[in-house]
Short mmCIF file of C-alpha atoms and ligand atoms in Angstrom, two decimals:
data_model
loop_
_atom_site.label_atom_id
_atom_site.label_comp_id
_atom_site.label_asym_id
_atom_site.label_seq_id
_atom_site.Cartn_x
_atom_site.Cartn_y
_atom_site.Cartn_z
CA MET A 1 27.72 -26.75 13.65
CA LYS A 2 28.97 -29.58 11.42
CA ARG A 3 26.78 -29.95 8.22
CA LEU A 4 25.60 -32.69 7.38
CA SER A 5 25.27 -34.62 3.54
CA PRO A 6 22.14 -35.72 2.64
CA ALA A 7 23.07 -39.75 3.00
CA GLU A 8 24.91 -38.84 6.37
CA THR A 9 20.81 -36.85 7.46
CA LEU A 10 19.05 -40.53 6.17
CA ALA A 11 21.88 -42.29 8.05
CA GLU A 12 21.35 -40.56 11.11
CA ALA A 13 17.77 -40.79 10.65
CA MET A 14 17.42 -44.53 10.32
CA GLU A 15 20.40 -44.86 13.32
CA ARG A 16 17.70 -43.37 15.35
CA ARG A 17 14.32 -44.68 13.95
CA PRO A 18 14.74 -48.01 12.33
CA ALA A 19 11.02 -48.03 11.42
CA LEU A 20 11.79 -45.33 9.21
CA ARG A 21 14.54 -47.32 7.17
CA PRO A 22 12.86 -48.63 4.54
CA MET A 23 11.48 -46.09 3.15
CA LEU A 24 14.61 -44.06 3.39
CA GLU A 25 16.83 -46.58 2.09
CA ALA A 26 14.66 -46.29 -0.63
CA PHE A 27 14.57 -42.93 -1.43
CA ALA A 28 18.40 -42.32 -0.49
CA PRO A 29 19.99 -42.67 -4.50
CA LEU A 30 17.12 -39.69 -5.23
CA MET A 31 18.12 -37.51 -2.28
CA GLU A 32 22.12 -37.72 -3.26
CA ALA A 33 21.60 -37.93 -7.29
CA ARG A 34 19.83 -34.68 -6.41
CA GLY A 35 22.31 -32.88 -3.74
CA SER A 36 25.34 -33.15 -6.30
CA LEU A 37 23.42 -32.29 -9.32
CA PRO A 38 22.68 -28.73 -9.21
CA GLU A 39 26.50 -27.57 -9.03
CA ARG A 40 27.41 -29.67 -11.89
CA LEU A 41 24.02 -28.14 -13.75
CA ALA A 42 25.22 -24.76 -13.47
CA GLU A 43 27.46 -24.67 -16.56
CA ALA A 44 24.77 -26.10 -19.02
CA VAL A 45 22.32 -23.45 -17.05
CA ALA A 46 25.11 -20.42 -17.80
CA GLN A 47 25.75 -21.57 -21.62
CA SER A 48 21.38 -22.17 -22.44
CA GLY A 49 21.53 -18.20 -21.57
CA PHE A 50 18.56 -18.36 -19.36
CA ARG A 51 18.60 -15.95 -16.56
CA LEU A 52 15.93 -15.47 -13.92
CA PRO A 53 14.57 -12.10 -14.19
CA ASP A 54 15.34 -9.16 -11.54
CA TRP A 55 14.62 -8.84 -8.49
CA ASP A 56 12.07 -5.58 -7.90
CA ASP A 57 11.31 -4.67 -4.40
CA ALA A 58 7.39 -3.20 -5.46
CA ARG A 59 6.61 -7.29 -7.69
CA ALA A 60 7.70 -8.91 -4.70
CA GLN A 61 6.07 -7.41 -2.04
CA ALA A 62 2.99 -7.94 -4.19
CA GLY A 63 4.05 -12.03 -3.82
CA GLU A 64 5.29 -12.33 -7.51
CA PRO A 65 7.89 -15.34 -7.36
CA LEU A 66 10.52 -14.17 -10.06
CA LEU A 67 9.99 -17.61 -12.16
CA ALA A 68 5.83 -16.47 -11.98
CA SER A 69 7.37 -13.85 -15.04
CA ALA A 70 9.92 -15.97 -16.29
CA GLU A 71 10.62 -17.40 -19.64
CA LEU A 72 11.39 -21.12 -19.59
CA SER A 73 12.88 -21.44 -23.04
CA ALA A 74 16.15 -21.68 -22.71
CA LEU A 75 15.77 -24.11 -19.90
CA ALA A 76 15.30 -27.23 -22.38
CA LEU A 77 18.85 -28.61 -22.58
CA PRO A 78 19.03 -28.37 -19.04
CA MET A 79 16.20 -30.25 -18.09
CA GLN A 80 17.25 -32.78 -20.36
CA GLU A 81 20.69 -33.04 -18.83
CA ALA A 82 19.27 -33.21 -15.28
CA ALA A 83 16.60 -35.71 -16.68
CA SER A 84 19.35 -37.78 -17.55
CA SER A 85 20.72 -37.72 -14.58
CA LEU A 86 18.43 -38.47 -12.23
CA LEU A 87 15.62 -40.68 -14.51
CA PRO A 88 17.51 -43.84 -13.58
CA VAL A 89 17.74 -43.40 -10.04
CA LEU A 90 13.78 -42.13 -9.91
CA THR A 91 12.76 -44.83 -12.21
CA ALA A 92 14.71 -47.22 -9.54
CA ALA A 93 12.22 -46.31 -6.18
CA ARG A 94 9.59 -48.40 -5.42
CA GLY A 95 6.45 -48.52 -8.13
CA MET A 96 8.46 -46.35 -10.86
CA ALA A 97 10.08 -48.96 -12.73
CA GLU A 98 6.87 -49.69 -14.64
CA HIS A 99 7.06 -46.13 -15.75
CA ALA A 100 10.46 -45.59 -16.74
CA PRO A 101 10.09 -45.79 -20.82
CA ALA A 102 7.24 -43.00 -20.52
CA LEU A 103 9.59 -40.93 -18.65
CA THR A 104 11.95 -40.93 -20.46
CA ALA A 105 10.25 -40.61 -23.63
CA PHE A 106 8.53 -37.37 -21.94
CA PHE A 107 11.68 -35.41 -21.47
CA GLN A 108 13.14 -36.55 -24.65
CA HIS A 109 10.44 -35.39 -26.84
CA GLY A 110 7.55 -34.33 -24.55
CA ASP A 111 6.27 -30.53 -23.60
CA VAL A 112 8.66 -30.12 -20.70
CA LEU A 113 8.87 -26.73 -20.90
CA ARG A 114 4.73 -26.52 -20.73
CA ALA A 115 4.50 -28.97 -17.98
CA SER A 116 7.28 -26.97 -16.27
CA ARG A 117 5.33 -24.08 -16.24
CA ALA A 118 1.80 -26.26 -15.65
CA LEU A 119 3.62 -27.34 -12.32
CA LEU A 120 5.16 -23.31 -11.50
CA ASP A 121 1.19 -22.30 -11.89
CA ALA A 122 -0.16 -24.94 -9.75
CA ASP A 123 -2.14 -25.50 -12.70
CA ALA A 124 -3.26 -29.53 -12.79
CA ASP A 125 -5.52 -29.77 -15.41
CA SER A 126 -2.57 -28.77 -18.03
CA LEU A 127 -0.52 -31.19 -15.91
CA GLU A 128 -3.20 -33.95 -16.17
CA ALA A 129 -3.55 -33.58 -19.88
CA LEU A 130 -0.02 -33.49 -20.62
CA ALA A 131 0.36 -36.55 -18.26
CA ALA A 132 -2.13 -38.69 -20.14
CA GLU A 133 -0.45 -37.29 -23.40
CA ALA A 134 2.79 -39.13 -22.26
CA GLY A 135 0.60 -42.47 -20.59
CA LEU A 136 1.47 -41.33 -17.59
CA PRO A 137 0.00 -41.02 -13.90
CA PRO A 138 -0.03 -37.52 -13.34
CA ALA A 139 1.02 -37.72 -9.34
CA VAL A 140 4.23 -39.61 -11.51
CA LEU A 141 4.84 -36.89 -14.20
CA ALA A 142 4.32 -34.83 -11.10
CA PHE A 143 6.91 -36.30 -9.05
CA ALA A 144 9.79 -36.39 -11.89
CA LEU A 145 9.15 -32.95 -13.06
CA GLU A 146 9.70 -31.54 -9.66
CA ASN A 147 12.56 -33.36 -9.17
CA VAL A 148 14.20 -32.26 -12.61
CA LEU A 149 12.80 -28.81 -12.47
CA GLY A 150 14.01 -28.30 -8.89
CA ALA A 151 17.34 -29.22 -9.80
CA VAL A 152 17.60 -26.85 -12.50
CA VAL A 153 15.91 -24.16 -10.54
CA ARG A 154 18.34 -24.99 -8.31
CA ALA A 155 21.19 -24.43 -10.52
CA ALA A 156 20.19 -20.79 -12.02
CA VAL A 157 19.91 -19.32 -8.66
CA LEU A 158 23.62 -20.62 -8.07
CA CYS A 159 24.79 -19.20 -11.06
CA GLN A 160 23.40 -15.67 -10.33
CA TRP A 161 23.92 -15.83 -6.38
CA PRO A 162 26.74 -18.28 -5.86
CA ALA A 163 26.49 -20.13 -2.37
CA SER A 164 22.24 -18.28 -2.08
CA PRO A 165 20.42 -21.43 -1.48
CA ASP A 166 22.92 -22.14 2.31
CA ARG A 167 23.89 -18.57 2.39
CA HIS A 168 27.44 -18.67 2.89
CA TYR A 169 27.85 -16.00 1.07
CA GLY A 170 31.73 -15.30 0.29
CA PRO A 171 33.49 -11.50 0.68
CA GLU A 172 33.09 -11.15 -3.55
CA ASP A 173 29.76 -12.88 -3.77
CA THR A 174 26.74 -10.81 -3.86
CA PRO A 175 23.63 -12.12 -1.44
CA ALA A 176 20.33 -13.13 -3.28
CA PRO A 177 17.85 -10.08 -2.92
CA TRP A 178 15.61 -11.91 -0.48
CA ASP A 179 18.11 -12.21 2.13
CA GLU A 180 20.00 -8.74 1.62
CA ARG A 181 16.19 -7.23 1.94
CA PRO A 182 14.27 -9.85 3.88
CA ALA A 183 11.82 -7.39 4.35
CA SER A 184 10.61 -7.09 0.60
CA TRP A 185 9.31 -11.04 0.57
CA MET A 186 7.15 -11.77 3.39
CA GLN A 187 5.50 -14.41 1.99
CA GLY A 188 5.06 -18.18 2.90
CA PHE A 189 6.11 -19.21 -0.32
CA CYS A 190 8.96 -19.26 -2.46
CA PRO A 191 10.37 -16.15 -3.97
CA VAL A 192 11.90 -18.15 -6.57
CA CYS A 193 9.35 -20.57 -7.85
CA GLY A 194 6.52 -19.61 -5.70
CA SER A 195 6.29 -23.61 -4.29
CA ALA A 196 5.52 -24.05 -0.42
CA PRO A 197 8.05 -24.95 2.00
CA SER A 198 8.68 -28.36 2.50
CA VAL A 199 10.57 -28.05 6.39
CA SER A 200 11.31 -25.06 8.22
CA TYR A 201 13.90 -24.00 10.94
CA LEU A 202 15.17 -22.01 13.86
CA GLU A 203 18.90 -21.11 12.94
CA GLU A 204 21.64 -21.92 15.44
CA LYS A 205 23.70 -20.22 17.18
CA ILE A 206 26.30 -18.81 15.07
CA PHE A 207 29.03 -16.19 15.58
CA ASP A 208 30.75 -15.47 11.95
CA GLU A 209 32.32 -11.80 11.84
CA LYS A 210 32.70 -12.20 8.29
CA ASN A 211 28.84 -12.77 7.62
CA ALA A 212 26.25 -10.67 8.09
CA PHE A 213 23.47 -13.40 7.26
CA ALA A 214 23.97 -16.14 8.99
CA SER A 215 25.46 -14.19 12.76
CA GLY A 216 23.82 -14.02 16.04
CA GLY A 217 21.95 -15.81 18.79
CA GLY A 218 20.48 -17.74 16.43
CA GLY A 219 15.88 -18.53 16.84
CA ARG A 220 15.58 -16.84 13.34
CA LYS A 221 12.62 -18.80 11.25
CA HIS A 222 13.65 -20.20 7.77
CA LEU A 223 11.49 -21.99 5.36
CA HIS A 224 13.29 -24.05 2.66
CA CYS A 225 11.06 -24.43 -0.48
CA GLY A 226 10.50 -28.07 -1.26
CA LEU A 227 10.96 -27.36 -4.90
CA CYS A 228 13.79 -25.58 -5.38
CA GLY A 229 15.48 -25.66 -2.34
CA THR A 230 16.14 -21.66 -2.15
CA GLU A 231 15.74 -20.47 1.83
CA TRP A 232 13.91 -17.10 3.06
CA HIS A 233 13.39 -15.77 6.61
CA PHE A 234 10.16 -15.99 7.51
CA ARG A 235 8.02 -14.37 10.92
CA ARG A 236 8.04 -16.62 13.49
CA GLY A 237 4.42 -16.51 14.58
CA THR A 238 2.49 -16.25 11.35
CA CYS A 239 1.09 -19.45 9.33
CA PRO A 240 2.93 -19.77 6.07
CA ALA A 241 -0.19 -21.03 4.42
CA CYS A 242 -3.31 -18.27 5.22
CA GLY A 243 -0.69 -15.47 6.54
CA LYS A 244 -2.91 -15.01 10.09
CA GLU A 245 -0.45 -13.48 12.48
CA GLU A 246 -2.45 -13.02 16.15
CA GLU A 247 -0.83 -14.91 19.07
CA GLY A 248 -1.94 -18.19 19.37
CA THR A 249 -1.90 -19.28 15.55
CA LEU A 250 0.71 -21.43 15.38
CA GLU A 251 0.94 -24.46 17.88
CA MET A 252 3.37 -27.13 18.31
CA LEU A 253 3.47 -30.78 18.48
CA ARG A 254 6.75 -32.70 19.46
CA GLU A 255 7.78 -35.82 21.29
CA ALA A 256 7.78 -35.68 25.20
CA THR A 257 11.86 -36.88 25.00
CA GLY A 258 14.50 -36.97 22.74
CA ALA A 259 13.03 -34.55 20.07
CA ARG A 260 16.12 -33.03 19.11
CA GLY A 261 14.05 -30.31 18.47
CA GLU A 262 12.21 -31.55 16.02
CA ARG A 263 8.65 -30.76 15.67
CA VAL A 264 5.26 -29.87 13.90
CA GLU A 265 4.32 -26.50 13.37
CA TRP A 266 0.41 -26.42 12.70
CA CYS A 267 -2.28 -23.42 12.33
CA THR A 268 -5.05 -23.41 14.57
CA HIS A 269 -6.97 -21.63 11.55
CA CYS A 270 -6.86 -23.07 8.83
CA LYS A 271 -5.04 -26.86 9.88
CA SER A 272 -2.19 -26.79 7.76
CA TYR A 273 1.36 -27.75 8.88
CA CYS A 274 4.84 -27.63 8.64
CA THR A 275 7.77 -29.95 10.10
CA GLY A 276 10.97 -28.54 10.78
CA ALA A 277 13.23 -28.31 13.59
CA ASP A 278 14.91 -25.86 16.03
CA LEU A 279 18.60 -26.19 15.45
CA ARG A 280 19.61 -24.86 18.41
CA GLU A 281 18.80 -27.79 20.36
CA ARG A 282 21.33 -30.33 17.60
CA ASP A 283 24.72 -30.55 17.38
CA THR A 284 24.84 -31.23 13.17
CA ARG A 285 22.62 -29.39 10.61
CA PRO A 286 20.69 -32.04 8.43
CA ASP A 287 20.70 -31.17 4.64
CA MET A 288 17.16 -30.13 4.15
CA ASP A 289 16.03 -31.66 1.11
CA ALA A 290 16.76 -34.71 2.99
CA PHE A 291 15.13 -34.16 6.37
CA PRO A 292 11.51 -33.72 5.73
CA LEU A 293 11.65 -37.75 5.06
CA CYS A 294 12.98 -37.92 8.27
CA LEU A 295 10.23 -35.95 9.66
CA MET A 296 7.20 -38.71 8.55
CA HIS A 297 6.80 -39.67 11.95
CA LEU A 298 5.83 -36.64 12.36
CA ASP A 299 3.46 -36.06 9.40
CA MET A 300 1.73 -39.19 10.86
CA ALA A 301 1.24 -37.88 14.18
CA ALA A 302 -0.58 -34.51 11.88
CA SER A 303 -2.46 -36.63 9.82
CA GLU A 304 -3.52 -38.26 12.62
CA ARG A 305 -5.00 -34.84 13.78
CA GLY A 306 -6.76 -34.15 10.67
CA LEU A 307 -3.80 -31.51 9.24
CA THR A 308 -2.75 -31.25 5.85
CA PRO A 309 0.74 -30.97 4.88
CA LEU A 310 1.70 -27.48 3.23
CA TYR A 311 3.93 -29.32 0.89
CA PRO A 312 2.18 -32.42 -0.52
CA ALA A 313 4.85 -34.97 -0.94
CA PHE A 314 5.40 -38.67 -1.27
CA TRP A 315 6.56 -38.80 2.60
CA ASN A 316 3.16 -37.32 4.02
CA GLN A 317 0.56 -39.04 2.14
CA PHE A 318 -0.83 -41.34 4.05
ZN1 LIG B 401 11.26 -22.60 -4.72
ZN1 LIG B 402 -2.86 -20.72 8.75
#
């Protein structure tokens, strides 16, 4: 199955859904910049001496993501490097230009690490206070920080488990622990950073004798982290938000024709939803960071039904 780049993913969606074009065009430069950044940052992260804590099955089973107990101070320089790459494209997006000077100042001299910790801990009060100090609306600071921190965290994951986000492990690679022992991570949030998934997918049929993690008849469900892009296996009938798993918990919304596997899965119990696709109904595999933007029509349908997105983002707030 051909893997699409972020730009190809957005271009395909624009072709099929011209109504989404203005929005997708506006965010295409950011998606492209983010797509290539983690690999370029890997060296800066390796030199910083930062390491994600070792995987501990007991902590994982208790639902503790790796970054919950990580000391972030070594990430100061990689964060600065990521910010200098991303801020020019971030501030080119609609409504962001006026915040460019304050954002630049914040990533140069502000308390970026404390803000990152607040973001990871979903500590809205601290984030709001830091935004006020920086002269930024909290949503603008959070948006910039998510992009910068997300790229750095993905670079850190790549350093420790090469190829882990898309799981194309070579024979020399060590698979990430959540791939090697999926039963040790059963949560609906990211095993690395603790963020919610921005998209889910059922994998395509793959026959790859050399890669046990990407083989089989397809249909296994994976969640893709909205912040750092880590992917992990998740039980199909269970709600990632509230954990309920009785039959009938998850319902599906999809277009009557031409959906190409695209759907909303929503929870009848807690009314949260996640968009996604069944890749067995497609002939290309979208870039999973860019893909949620291409499913905005489904976010609108979910919003009309009063459902809440699992991963609140600029493309699903109406
Ligand atoms: Zn994550
Ligand atoms: Zn639920």
